[in-house]
Amino acid sequence: MSLRKPYRSVDEQLRILRSRGMAVDAGAVHVLRREGYYPIVNGYKDLFLDRKACLTAGDDRYGTGARFDDLYALFLFDRELRELLFSSITRAEAALKAVCAHEFTRLHSDEVNPYLNPDYYDSRCRPSAVALIDKVFKRILELDGSPRNRGDYGGKAYIRHCMEDHNGQVPLWVLANDLSFGQTVWFFQVQSPAVRLAVAESFTGLYADTHDGPRRITIKRLDSIFNRLVFYRNLCAHDERCYCARYDGRANENVYQAIGDLGYLLDKDDYLELFGRFSALVARVTSAMPSRSQAILSAMGVRERELADRAEIILRS
């Protein structure tokens, strides 16, 4: 059986790109050897294709002026965007863990490991809460508490310390360190209305701590924000294309919306730094490719002049 995607040497890859209308210089050899053809070309070619010519030829054809250097510049821009977004989402994740642990434990302060009690979650979410308890919390405690899992086991020493020295009492603020962002959001979303409201009020208070103007952060807004941020966090962690990714396939669920989401969760100075670095990244890539700048902005959900306007709004907040 013939291979649909046969092996191609780097020289063959370069010949394919040139035969399809892309200008390629000698530096592309090193780039393709280090990064690979598929992540760069297949990941970022869309803005450079001549759609009409593609239909006629039955394969990829690049438009006038398409250069491999520009394709690679877009690839590098997206990498920097992922790194910036990931570091900022990590701070938001830490805040959610801290707030959830504090508010949940405050309401169940006399219980041992109260997060294992399904009665403390929203009754409407009971199946999901039970799944969280069984598949996440109990699994962590059982693995870290078992003598068989010492030595080379990759568990967490801080959890094992609680299991062994504190009679199996592992406070939520300790356990939370072993949760993924998605698992933490899951925990928040199956909480009782009282805990969810307390978490939202805590974020409202955190916002007020570093901003001049108040902003009420609702439960509904947090649900929406955290769903998006988990999506983008996972893209960043797995090194997938980010700048044009849309959460749930919706046009308004774009990376610029995720940048805006972080404005509700980060301290003002941290958000100003994030937004400044994001704006500089965008300015650099669009100035390098002026003929494709509007397409890049549109893919991210950014409208012209919006970056400067939002920066002013942040400074005044």
mmCIF file of C-alpha atoms in Angstrom:
data_model
loop_
_atom_site.group_PDB
_atom_site.id
_atom_site.type_symbol
_atom_site.label_atom_id
_atom_site.label_comp_id
_atom_site.label_asym_id
_atom_site.label_seq_id
_atom_site.Cartn_x
_atom_site.Cartn_y
_atom_site.Cartn_z
ATOM 1 C CA MET A 1 0.000 0.000 0.000
ATOM 2 C CA SER A 2 1.392 3.404 -0.949
ATOM 3 C CA LEU A 3 1.952 5.909 1.841
ATOM 4 C CA ARG A 4 -0.351 8.922 1.835
ATOM 5 C CA LYS A 5 2.293 10.960 3.669
ATOM 6 C CA PRO A 6 5.706 9.609 2.596
ATOM 7 C CA TYR A 7 8.945 10.653 4.262
ATOM 8 C CA ARG A 8 10.531 13.781 2.780
ATOM 9 C CA SER A 9 14.071 14.983 3.387
ATOM 10 C CA VAL A 10 14.584 18.628 4.319
ATOM 11 C CA ASP A 11 15.835 19.354 0.807
ATOM 12 C CA GLU A 12 12.666 17.802 -0.607
ATOM 13 C CA GLN A 13 10.554 19.851 1.780
ATOM 14 C CA LEU A 14 12.238 23.023 0.537
ATOM 15 C CA ARG A 15 11.625 22.048 -3.087
ATOM 16 C CA ILE A 16 7.939 21.445 -2.317
ATOM 17 C CA LEU A 17 7.590 24.896 -0.743
ATOM 18 C CA ARG A 18 9.304 26.597 -3.673
ATOM 19 C CA SER A 19 7.254 24.649 -6.223
ATOM 20 C CA ARG A 20 4.106 25.938 -4.517
ATOM 21 C CA GLY A 21 5.163 29.567 -4.767
ATOM 22 C CA MET A 22 6.894 30.298 -1.472
ATOM 23 C CA ALA A 23 10.195 32.175 -1.370
ATOM 24 C CA VAL A 24 12.659 30.185 0.734
ATOM 25 C CA ASP A 25 16.223 31.175 1.614
ATOM 26 C CA ALA A 26 19.101 29.062 2.895
ATOM 27 C CA GLY A 27 18.306 29.736 6.567
ATOM 28 C CA ALA A 28 15.161 27.648 6.292
ATOM 29 C CA VAL A 29 17.257 24.456 6.337
ATOM 30 C CA HIS A 30 18.325 24.969 9.942
ATOM 31 C CA VAL A 31 14.814 26.029 10.987
ATOM 32 C CA LEU A 32 13.171 22.938 9.513
ATOM 33 C CA ARG A 33 15.783 20.642 11.019
ATOM 34 C CA ARG A 34 15.256 22.156 14.467
ATOM 35 C CA GLU A 35 11.497 22.791 14.459
ATOM 36 C CA GLY A 36 10.088 20.394 11.873
ATOM 37 C CA TYR A 37 8.065 21.015 8.746
ATOM 38 C CA TYR A 38 4.616 20.135 10.065
ATOM 39 C CA PRO A 39 4.451 22.488 13.114
ATOM 40 C CA ILE A 40 5.548 25.490 11.055
ATOM 41 C CA VAL A 41 4.108 24.982 7.598
ATOM 42 C CA ASN A 42 0.922 23.068 8.293
ATOM 43 C CA GLY A 43 0.326 25.047 11.464
ATOM 44 C CA TYR A 44 0.670 28.572 10.056
ATOM 45 C CA LYS A 45 0.269 28.433 6.282
ATOM 46 C CA ASP A 46 -3.376 29.554 6.146
ATOM 47 C CA LEU A 47 -2.644 33.301 5.994
ATOM 48 C CA PHE A 48 -0.246 32.780 3.093
ATOM 49 C CA LEU A 49 -2.315 30.554 0.803
ATOM 50 C CA ASP A 50 -3.927 31.630 -2.468
ATOM 51 C CA ARG A 51 -7.301 29.931 -2.032
ATOM 52 C CA LYS A 52 -8.302 30.152 -5.676
ATOM 53 C CA ALA A 53 -5.001 28.716 -6.844
ATOM 54 C CA CYS A 54 -5.296 25.925 -4.251
ATOM 55 C CA LEU A 55 -8.662 24.876 -5.666
ATOM 56 C CA THR A 56 -7.326 24.875 -9.200
ATOM 57 C CA ALA A 57 -4.154 22.936 -8.365
ATOM 58 C CA GLY A 58 -5.710 20.549 -5.859
ATOM 59 C CA ASP A 59 -2.999 21.208 -3.289
ATOM 60 C CA ASP A 60 -1.387 24.136 -1.487
ATOM 61 C CA ARG A 61 -0.433 27.223 -3.488
ATOM 62 C CA TYR A 62 1.001 30.337 -1.881
ATOM 63 C CA GLY A 63 0.068 33.888 -2.768
ATOM 64 C CA THR A 64 2.300 36.548 -4.262
ATOM 65 C CA GLY A 65 5.041 37.636 -1.879
ATOM 66 C CA ALA A 66 4.718 34.645 0.461
ATOM 67 C CA ARG A 67 8.015 34.073 2.243
ATOM 68 C CA PHE A 68 9.126 31.296 4.562
ATOM 69 C CA ASP A 69 10.663 33.940 6.845
ATOM 70 C CA ASP A 70 7.202 35.445 7.394
ATOM 71 C CA LEU A 71 5.685 32.028 8.025
ATOM 72 C CA TYR A 72 8.364 31.340 10.616
ATOM 73 C CA ALA A 73 7.887 34.800 12.168
ATOM 74 C CA LEU A 74 4.196 33.999 12.711
ATOM 75 C CA PHE A 75 5.187 30.660 14.258
ATOM 76 C CA LEU A 76 7.596 32.408 16.654
ATOM 77 C CA PHE A 77 5.001 35.055 17.502
ATOM 78 C CA ASP A 78 2.551 32.338 18.491
ATOM 79 C CA ARG A 79 5.195 30.648 20.629
ATOM 80 C CA GLU A 80 5.855 33.882 22.521
ATOM 81 C CA LEU A 81 2.115 34.451 22.860
ATOM 82 C CA ARG A 82 1.689 30.980 24.393
ATOM 83 C CA GLU A 83 4.521 31.582 26.848
ATOM 84 C CA LEU A 84 3.056 34.931 27.901
ATOM 85 C CA LEU A 85 -0.469 33.603 28.210
ATOM 86 C CA PHE A 86 0.619 30.482 30.083
ATOM 87 C CA SER A 87 2.549 32.407 32.734
ATOM 88 C CA SER A 88 -0.396 34.748 33.329
ATOM 89 C CA ILE A 89 -2.971 31.942 33.471
ATOM 90 C CA THR A 90 -0.750 30.194 36.027
ATOM 91 C CA ARG A 91 -1.155 33.223 38.316
ATOM 92 C CA ALA A 92 -4.927 33.134 37.868
ATOM 93 C CA GLU A 93 -4.878 29.406 38.627
ATOM 94 C CA ALA A 94 -2.972 30.030 41.861
ATOM 95 C CA ALA A 95 -5.534 32.632 42.913
ATOM 96 C CA LEU A 96 -8.440 30.273 42.241
ATOM 97 C CA LYS A 97 -6.807 27.503 44.279
ATOM 98 C CA ALA A 98 -6.133 29.841 47.181
ATOM 99 C CA VAL A 99 -9.621 31.378 47.187
ATOM 100 C CA CYS A 100 -11.466 28.055 46.798
ATOM 101 C CA ALA A 101 -9.423 26.418 49.555
ATOM 102 C CA HIS A 102 -10.020 29.350 51.893
ATOM 103 C CA GLU A 103 -13.758 29.768 51.295
ATOM 104 C CA PHE A 104 -14.639 26.069 51.246
ATOM 105 C CA THR A 105 -12.632 25.314 54.387
ATOM 106 C CA ARG A 106 -13.976 28.383 56.189
ATOM 107 C CA LEU A 107 -17.520 27.037 55.795
ATOM 108 C CA HIS A 108 -16.472 23.514 56.888
ATOM 109 C CA SER A 109 -13.719 24.382 59.340
ATOM 110 C CA ASP A 110 -14.534 21.683 61.932
ATOM 111 C CA GLU A 111 -14.421 18.754 59.496
ATOM 112 C CA VAL A 112 -11.559 16.438 58.577
ATOM 113 C CA ASN A 113 -11.050 16.458 54.807
ATOM 114 C CA PRO A 114 -14.541 17.904 54.182
ATOM 115 C CA TYR A 115 -13.967 17.881 50.416
ATOM 116 C CA LEU A 116 -14.584 14.102 50.555
ATOM 117 C CA ASN A 117 -18.188 14.592 51.698
ATOM 118 C CA PRO A 118 -20.557 14.738 48.682
ATOM 119 C CA ASP A 119 -23.214 16.422 50.843
ATOM 120 C CA TYR A 120 -21.130 19.589 50.887
ATOM 121 C CA TYR A 121 -21.481 20.137 47.142
ATOM 122 C CA ASP A 122 -24.384 21.455 45.107
ATOM 123 C CA SER A 123 -27.059 18.748 45.137
ATOM 124 C CA ARG A 124 -27.819 19.511 41.469
ATOM 125 C CA CYS A 125 -24.233 18.549 40.610
ATOM 126 C CA ARG A 126 -24.016 15.452 42.785
ATOM 127 C CA PRO A 127 -22.931 12.943 40.076
ATOM 128 C CA SER A 128 -20.174 15.286 38.962
ATOM 129 C CA ALA A 129 -19.125 15.984 42.556
ATOM 130 C CA VAL A 130 -18.969 12.263 43.354
ATOM 131 C CA ALA A 131 -16.838 11.709 40.235
ATOM 132 C CA LEU A 132 -14.482 14.471 41.350
ATOM 133 C CA ILE A 133 -14.177 12.961 44.828
ATOM 134 C CA ASP A 134 -13.629 9.397 43.585
ATOM 135 C CA LYS A 135 -11.475 10.033 40.526
ATOM 136 C CA VAL A 136 -9.371 12.927 41.796
ATOM 137 C CA PHE A 137 -9.357 13.473 45.562
ATOM 138 C CA LYS A 138 -9.474 9.859 46.733
ATOM 139 C CA ARG A 139 -6.989 8.787 44.097
ATOM 140 C CA ILE A 140 -4.482 11.417 45.237
ATOM 141 C CA LEU A 141 -4.869 10.471 48.891
ATOM 142 C CA GLU A 142 -4.726 6.730 48.253
ATOM 143 C CA LEU A 143 -1.636 6.944 46.073
ATOM 144 C CA ASP A 144 0.250 9.255 48.401
ATOM 145 C CA GLY A 145 -0.853 7.454 51.552
ATOM 146 C CA SER A 146 0.043 3.937 50.464
ATOM 147 C CA PRO A 147 3.362 2.535 51.796
ATOM 148 C CA ARG A 148 3.737 0.733 48.466
ATOM 149 C CA ASN A 149 4.153 4.061 46.723
ATOM 150 C CA ARG A 150 7.216 5.297 48.559
ATOM 151 C CA GLY A 151 10.646 5.449 47.029
ATOM 152 C CA ASP A 152 10.453 5.930 43.285
ATOM 153 C CA TYR A 153 6.755 6.842 43.299
ATOM 154 C CA GLY A 154 6.296 10.292 41.850
ATOM 155 C CA GLY A 155 3.827 11.469 44.488
ATOM 156 C CA LYS A 156 4.022 14.639 46.499
ATOM 157 C CA ALA A 157 6.037 14.653 49.717
ATOM 158 C CA TYR A 158 3.873 17.377 51.240
ATOM 159 C CA ILE A 159 0.752 15.208 50.911
ATOM 160 C CA ARG A 160 2.536 12.108 52.204
ATOM 161 C CA HIS A 161 3.717 14.158 55.202
ATOM 162 C CA CYS A 162 0.108 14.986 56.107
ATOM 163 C CA MET A 163 -0.999 11.406 55.582
ATOM 164 C CA GLU A 164 1.731 9.988 57.807
ATOM 165 C CA ASP A 165 2.197 12.686 60.464
ATOM 166 C CA HIS A 166 -1.311 14.126 60.744
ATOM 167 C CA ASN A 167 -3.437 10.960 60.744
ATOM 168 C CA GLY A 168 -4.471 11.323 57.132
ATOM 169 C CA GLN A 169 -5.676 14.903 57.530
ATOM 170 C CA VAL A 170 -4.796 16.749 54.332
ATOM 171 C CA PRO A 171 -6.163 20.306 54.309
ATOM 172 C CA LEU A 172 -7.613 21.496 51.029
ATOM 173 C CA TRP A 173 -4.966 24.198 50.752
ATOM 174 C CA VAL A 174 -2.362 21.405 50.704
ATOM 175 C CA LEU A 175 -4.274 19.079 48.390
ATOM 176 C CA ALA A 176 -4.978 21.930 45.950
ATOM 177 C CA ASN A 177 -1.307 22.051 45.001
ATOM 178 C CA ASP A 178 -1.696 18.639 43.382
ATOM 179 C CA LEU A 179 -4.762 19.619 41.341
ATOM 180 C CA SER A 180 -4.641 20.664 37.715
ATOM 181 C CA PHE A 181 -6.280 23.913 36.676
ATOM 182 C CA GLY A 182 -9.129 21.979 35.092
ATOM 183 C CA GLN A 183 -9.695 19.983 38.284
ATOM 184 C CA THR A 184 -9.733 23.183 40.344
ATOM 185 C CA VAL A 185 -12.312 24.741 38.037
ATOM 186 C CA TRP A 186 -14.320 21.518 38.277
ATOM 187 C CA PHE A 187 -14.227 21.826 42.089
ATOM 188 C CA PHE A 188 -15.457 25.432 41.924
ATOM 189 C CA GLN A 189 -18.260 24.631 39.514
ATOM 190 C CA VAL A 190 -19.790 21.845 41.633
ATOM 191 C CA GLN A 191 -19.690 23.837 44.848
ATOM 192 C CA SER A 192 -22.741 24.842 46.857
ATOM 193 C CA PRO A 193 -24.203 28.258 45.980
ATOM 194 C CA ALA A 194 -22.823 29.634 49.252
ATOM 195 C CA VAL A 195 -19.235 28.668 48.436
ATOM 196 C CA ARG A 196 -19.516 29.844 44.821
ATOM 197 C CA LEU A 197 -20.831 33.209 45.959
ATOM 198 C CA ALA A 198 -18.056 33.517 48.548
ATOM 199 C CA VAL A 199 -15.444 32.789 45.868
ATOM 200 C CA ALA A 200 -16.927 35.411 43.543
ATOM 201 C CA GLU A 201 -16.991 37.962 46.365
ATOM 202 C CA SER A 202 -13.364 37.172 47.159
ATOM 203 C CA PHE A 203 -12.334 37.876 43.573
ATOM 204 C CA THR A 204 -14.331 41.106 43.691
ATOM 205 C CA GLY A 205 -12.353 42.054 46.802
ATOM 206 C CA LEU A 206 -9.031 41.094 45.245
ATOM 207 C CA TYR A 207 -9.811 43.291 42.257
ATOM 208 C CA ALA A 208 -10.655 46.230 44.516
ATOM 209 C CA ASP A 209 -7.344 45.815 46.371
ATOM 210 C CA THR A 210 -5.280 47.038 43.403
ATOM 211 C CA HIS A 211 -7.752 49.070 41.312
ATOM 212 C CA ASP A 212 -9.188 52.521 41.952
ATOM 213 C CA GLY A 213 -12.611 51.676 40.550
ATOM 214 C CA PRO A 214 -14.709 48.762 41.851
ATOM 215 C CA ARG A 215 -15.787 45.895 39.619
ATOM 216 C CA ARG A 216 -18.287 43.268 40.686
ATOM 217 C CA ILE A 217 -17.180 39.821 39.590
ATOM 218 C CA THR A 218 -20.119 37.434 39.420
ATOM 219 C CA ILE A 219 -20.338 33.652 39.613
ATOM 220 C CA LYS A 220 -21.560 33.550 36.014
ATOM 221 C CA ARG A 221 -18.599 35.599 34.834
ATOM 222 C CA LEU A 222 -16.131 33.385 36.696
ATOM 223 C CA ASP A 223 -17.624 30.261 35.125
ATOM 224 C CA SER A 224 -17.232 31.772 31.668
ATOM 225 C CA ILE A 225 -13.723 33.065 32.343
ATOM 226 C CA PHE A 226 -12.375 29.840 33.804
ATOM 227 C CA ASN A 227 -13.824 27.662 31.042
ATOM 228 C CA ARG A 228 -11.985 29.787 28.486
ATOM 229 C CA LEU A 229 -8.753 29.952 30.449
ATOM 230 C CA VAL A 230 -8.601 26.180 30.935
ATOM 231 C CA PHE A 231 -8.954 25.805 27.154
ATOM 232 C CA TYR A 232 -6.145 28.263 26.406
ATOM 233 C CA ARG A 233 -3.966 26.987 29.240
ATOM 234 C CA ASN A 234 -4.081 23.494 27.739
ATOM 235 C CA LEU A 235 -3.260 24.818 24.258
ATOM 236 C CA CYS A 236 -0.249 26.597 25.693
ATOM 237 C CA ALA A 237 0.897 23.607 27.739
ATOM 238 C CA HIS A 238 0.743 21.296 24.720
ATOM 239 C CA ASP A 239 2.423 23.763 22.346
ATOM 240 C CA GLU A 240 -0.577 23.989 20.020
ATOM 241 C CA ARG A 241 -1.495 26.866 17.745
ATOM 242 C CA CYS A 242 -2.971 29.585 19.910
ATOM 243 C CA TYR A 243 -3.349 32.986 18.214
ATOM 244 C CA CYS A 244 -6.352 31.985 16.084
ATOM 245 C CA ALA A 245 -7.827 29.283 18.365
ATOM 246 C CA ARG A 246 -11.486 29.698 19.324
ATOM 247 C CA TYR A 247 -12.902 28.184 22.486
ATOM 248 C CA ASP A 248 -15.936 26.039 21.667
ATOM 249 C CA GLY A 249 -15.615 27.117 18.015
ATOM 250 C CA ARG A 250 -17.294 30.490 18.628
ATOM 251 C CA ALA A 251 -15.984 33.622 16.946
ATOM 252 C CA ASN A 252 -16.117 35.759 20.091
ATOM 253 C CA GLU A 253 -14.316 33.122 22.192
ATOM 254 C CA ASN A 254 -10.876 34.172 21.012
ATOM 255 C CA VAL A 255 -7.435 34.722 22.469
ATOM 256 C CA TYR A 256 -8.063 38.447 22.926
ATOM 257 C CA GLN A 257 -11.088 37.586 25.048
ATOM 258 C CA ALA A 258 -8.818 35.395 27.181
ATOM 259 C CA ILE A 259 -6.412 38.314 27.580
ATOM 260 C CA GLY A 260 -9.372 40.419 28.709
ATOM 261 C CA ASP A 261 -10.472 37.697 31.145
ATOM 262 C CA LEU A 262 -7.176 37.949 32.967
ATOM 263 C CA GLY A 263 -7.927 41.580 33.737
ATOM 264 C CA TYR A 264 -10.538 40.368 36.234
ATOM 265 C CA LEU A 265 -8.158 37.999 37.996
ATOM 266 C CA LEU A 266 -4.683 39.566 38.090
ATOM 267 C CA ASP A 267 -3.445 42.473 40.173
ATOM 268 C CA LYS A 268 -3.446 45.711 38.202
ATOM 269 C CA ASP A 269 0.345 45.977 37.807
ATOM 270 C CA ASP A 270 0.583 42.359 36.671
ATOM 271 C CA TYR A 271 -2.170 42.897 34.140
ATOM 272 C CA LEU A 272 -0.583 46.090 32.842
ATOM 273 C CA GLU A 273 2.632 44.159 32.301
ATOM 274 C CA LEU A 274 0.766 41.360 30.534
ATOM 275 C CA PHE A 275 -1.148 43.752 28.310
ATOM 276 C CA GLY A 276 1.943 45.786 27.503
ATOM 277 C CA ARG A 277 3.889 42.709 26.466
ATOM 278 C CA PHE A 278 0.934 41.405 24.463
ATOM 279 C CA SER A 279 0.586 44.738 22.649
ATOM 280 C CA ALA A 280 4.306 44.804 21.862
ATOM 281 C CA LEU A 281 4.145 41.254 20.473
ATOM 282 C CA VAL A 282 1.204 42.158 18.250
ATOM 283 C CA ALA A 283 2.865 45.367 17.065
ATOM 284 C CA ARG A 284 6.029 43.498 16.138
ATOM 285 C CA VAL A 285 4.366 40.775 14.111
ATOM 286 C CA THR A 286 1.942 43.094 12.308
ATOM 287 C CA SER A 287 4.665 45.590 11.407
ATOM 288 C CA ALA A 288 6.778 42.738 10.048
ATOM 289 C CA MET A 289 3.891 41.635 7.796
ATOM 290 C CA PRO A 290 1.803 44.746 7.037
ATOM 291 C CA SER A 291 -0.104 43.058 4.201
ATOM 292 C CA ARG A 292 -1.333 40.391 6.609
ATOM 293 C CA SER A 293 -1.672 42.517 9.729
ATOM 294 C CA GLN A 294 -5.458 42.791 9.508
ATOM 295 C CA ALA A 295 -5.838 39.040 9.084
ATOM 296 C CA ILE A 296 -3.657 38.418 12.147
ATOM 297 C CA LEU A 297 -5.629 40.913 14.252
ATOM 298 C CA SER A 298 -8.925 39.457 13.080
ATOM 299 C CA ALA A 299 -7.812 35.912 13.900
ATOM 300 C CA MET A 300 -7.099 36.995 17.483
ATOM 301 C CA GLY A 301 -10.289 39.021 17.811
ATOM 302 C CA VAL A 302 -8.515 42.382 18.003
ATOM 303 C CA ARG A 303 -9.929 45.469 16.313
ATOM 304 C CA GLU A 304 -7.642 48.296 15.173
ATOM 305 C CA ARG A 305 -7.026 50.987 17.792
ATOM 306 C CA GLU A 306 -8.477 48.693 20.450
ATOM 307 C CA LEU A 307 -5.125 47.895 22.026
ATOM 308 C CA ALA A 308 -4.270 51.533 22.677
ATOM 309 C CA ASP A 309 -7.784 52.287 23.913
ATOM 310 C CA ARG A 310 -7.820 49.344 26.308
ATOM 311 C CA ALA A 311 -4.402 50.275 27.681
ATOM 312 C CA GLU A 312 -5.803 53.692 28.611
ATOM 313 C CA ILE A 313 -8.838 52.094 30.253
ATOM 314 C CA ILE A 314 -6.616 49.810 32.345
ATOM 315 C CA LEU A 315 -4.503 52.737 33.526
ATOM 316 C CA ARG A 316 -7.624 54.619 34.650
ATOM 317 C CA SER A 317 -9.223 51.631 36.403
#
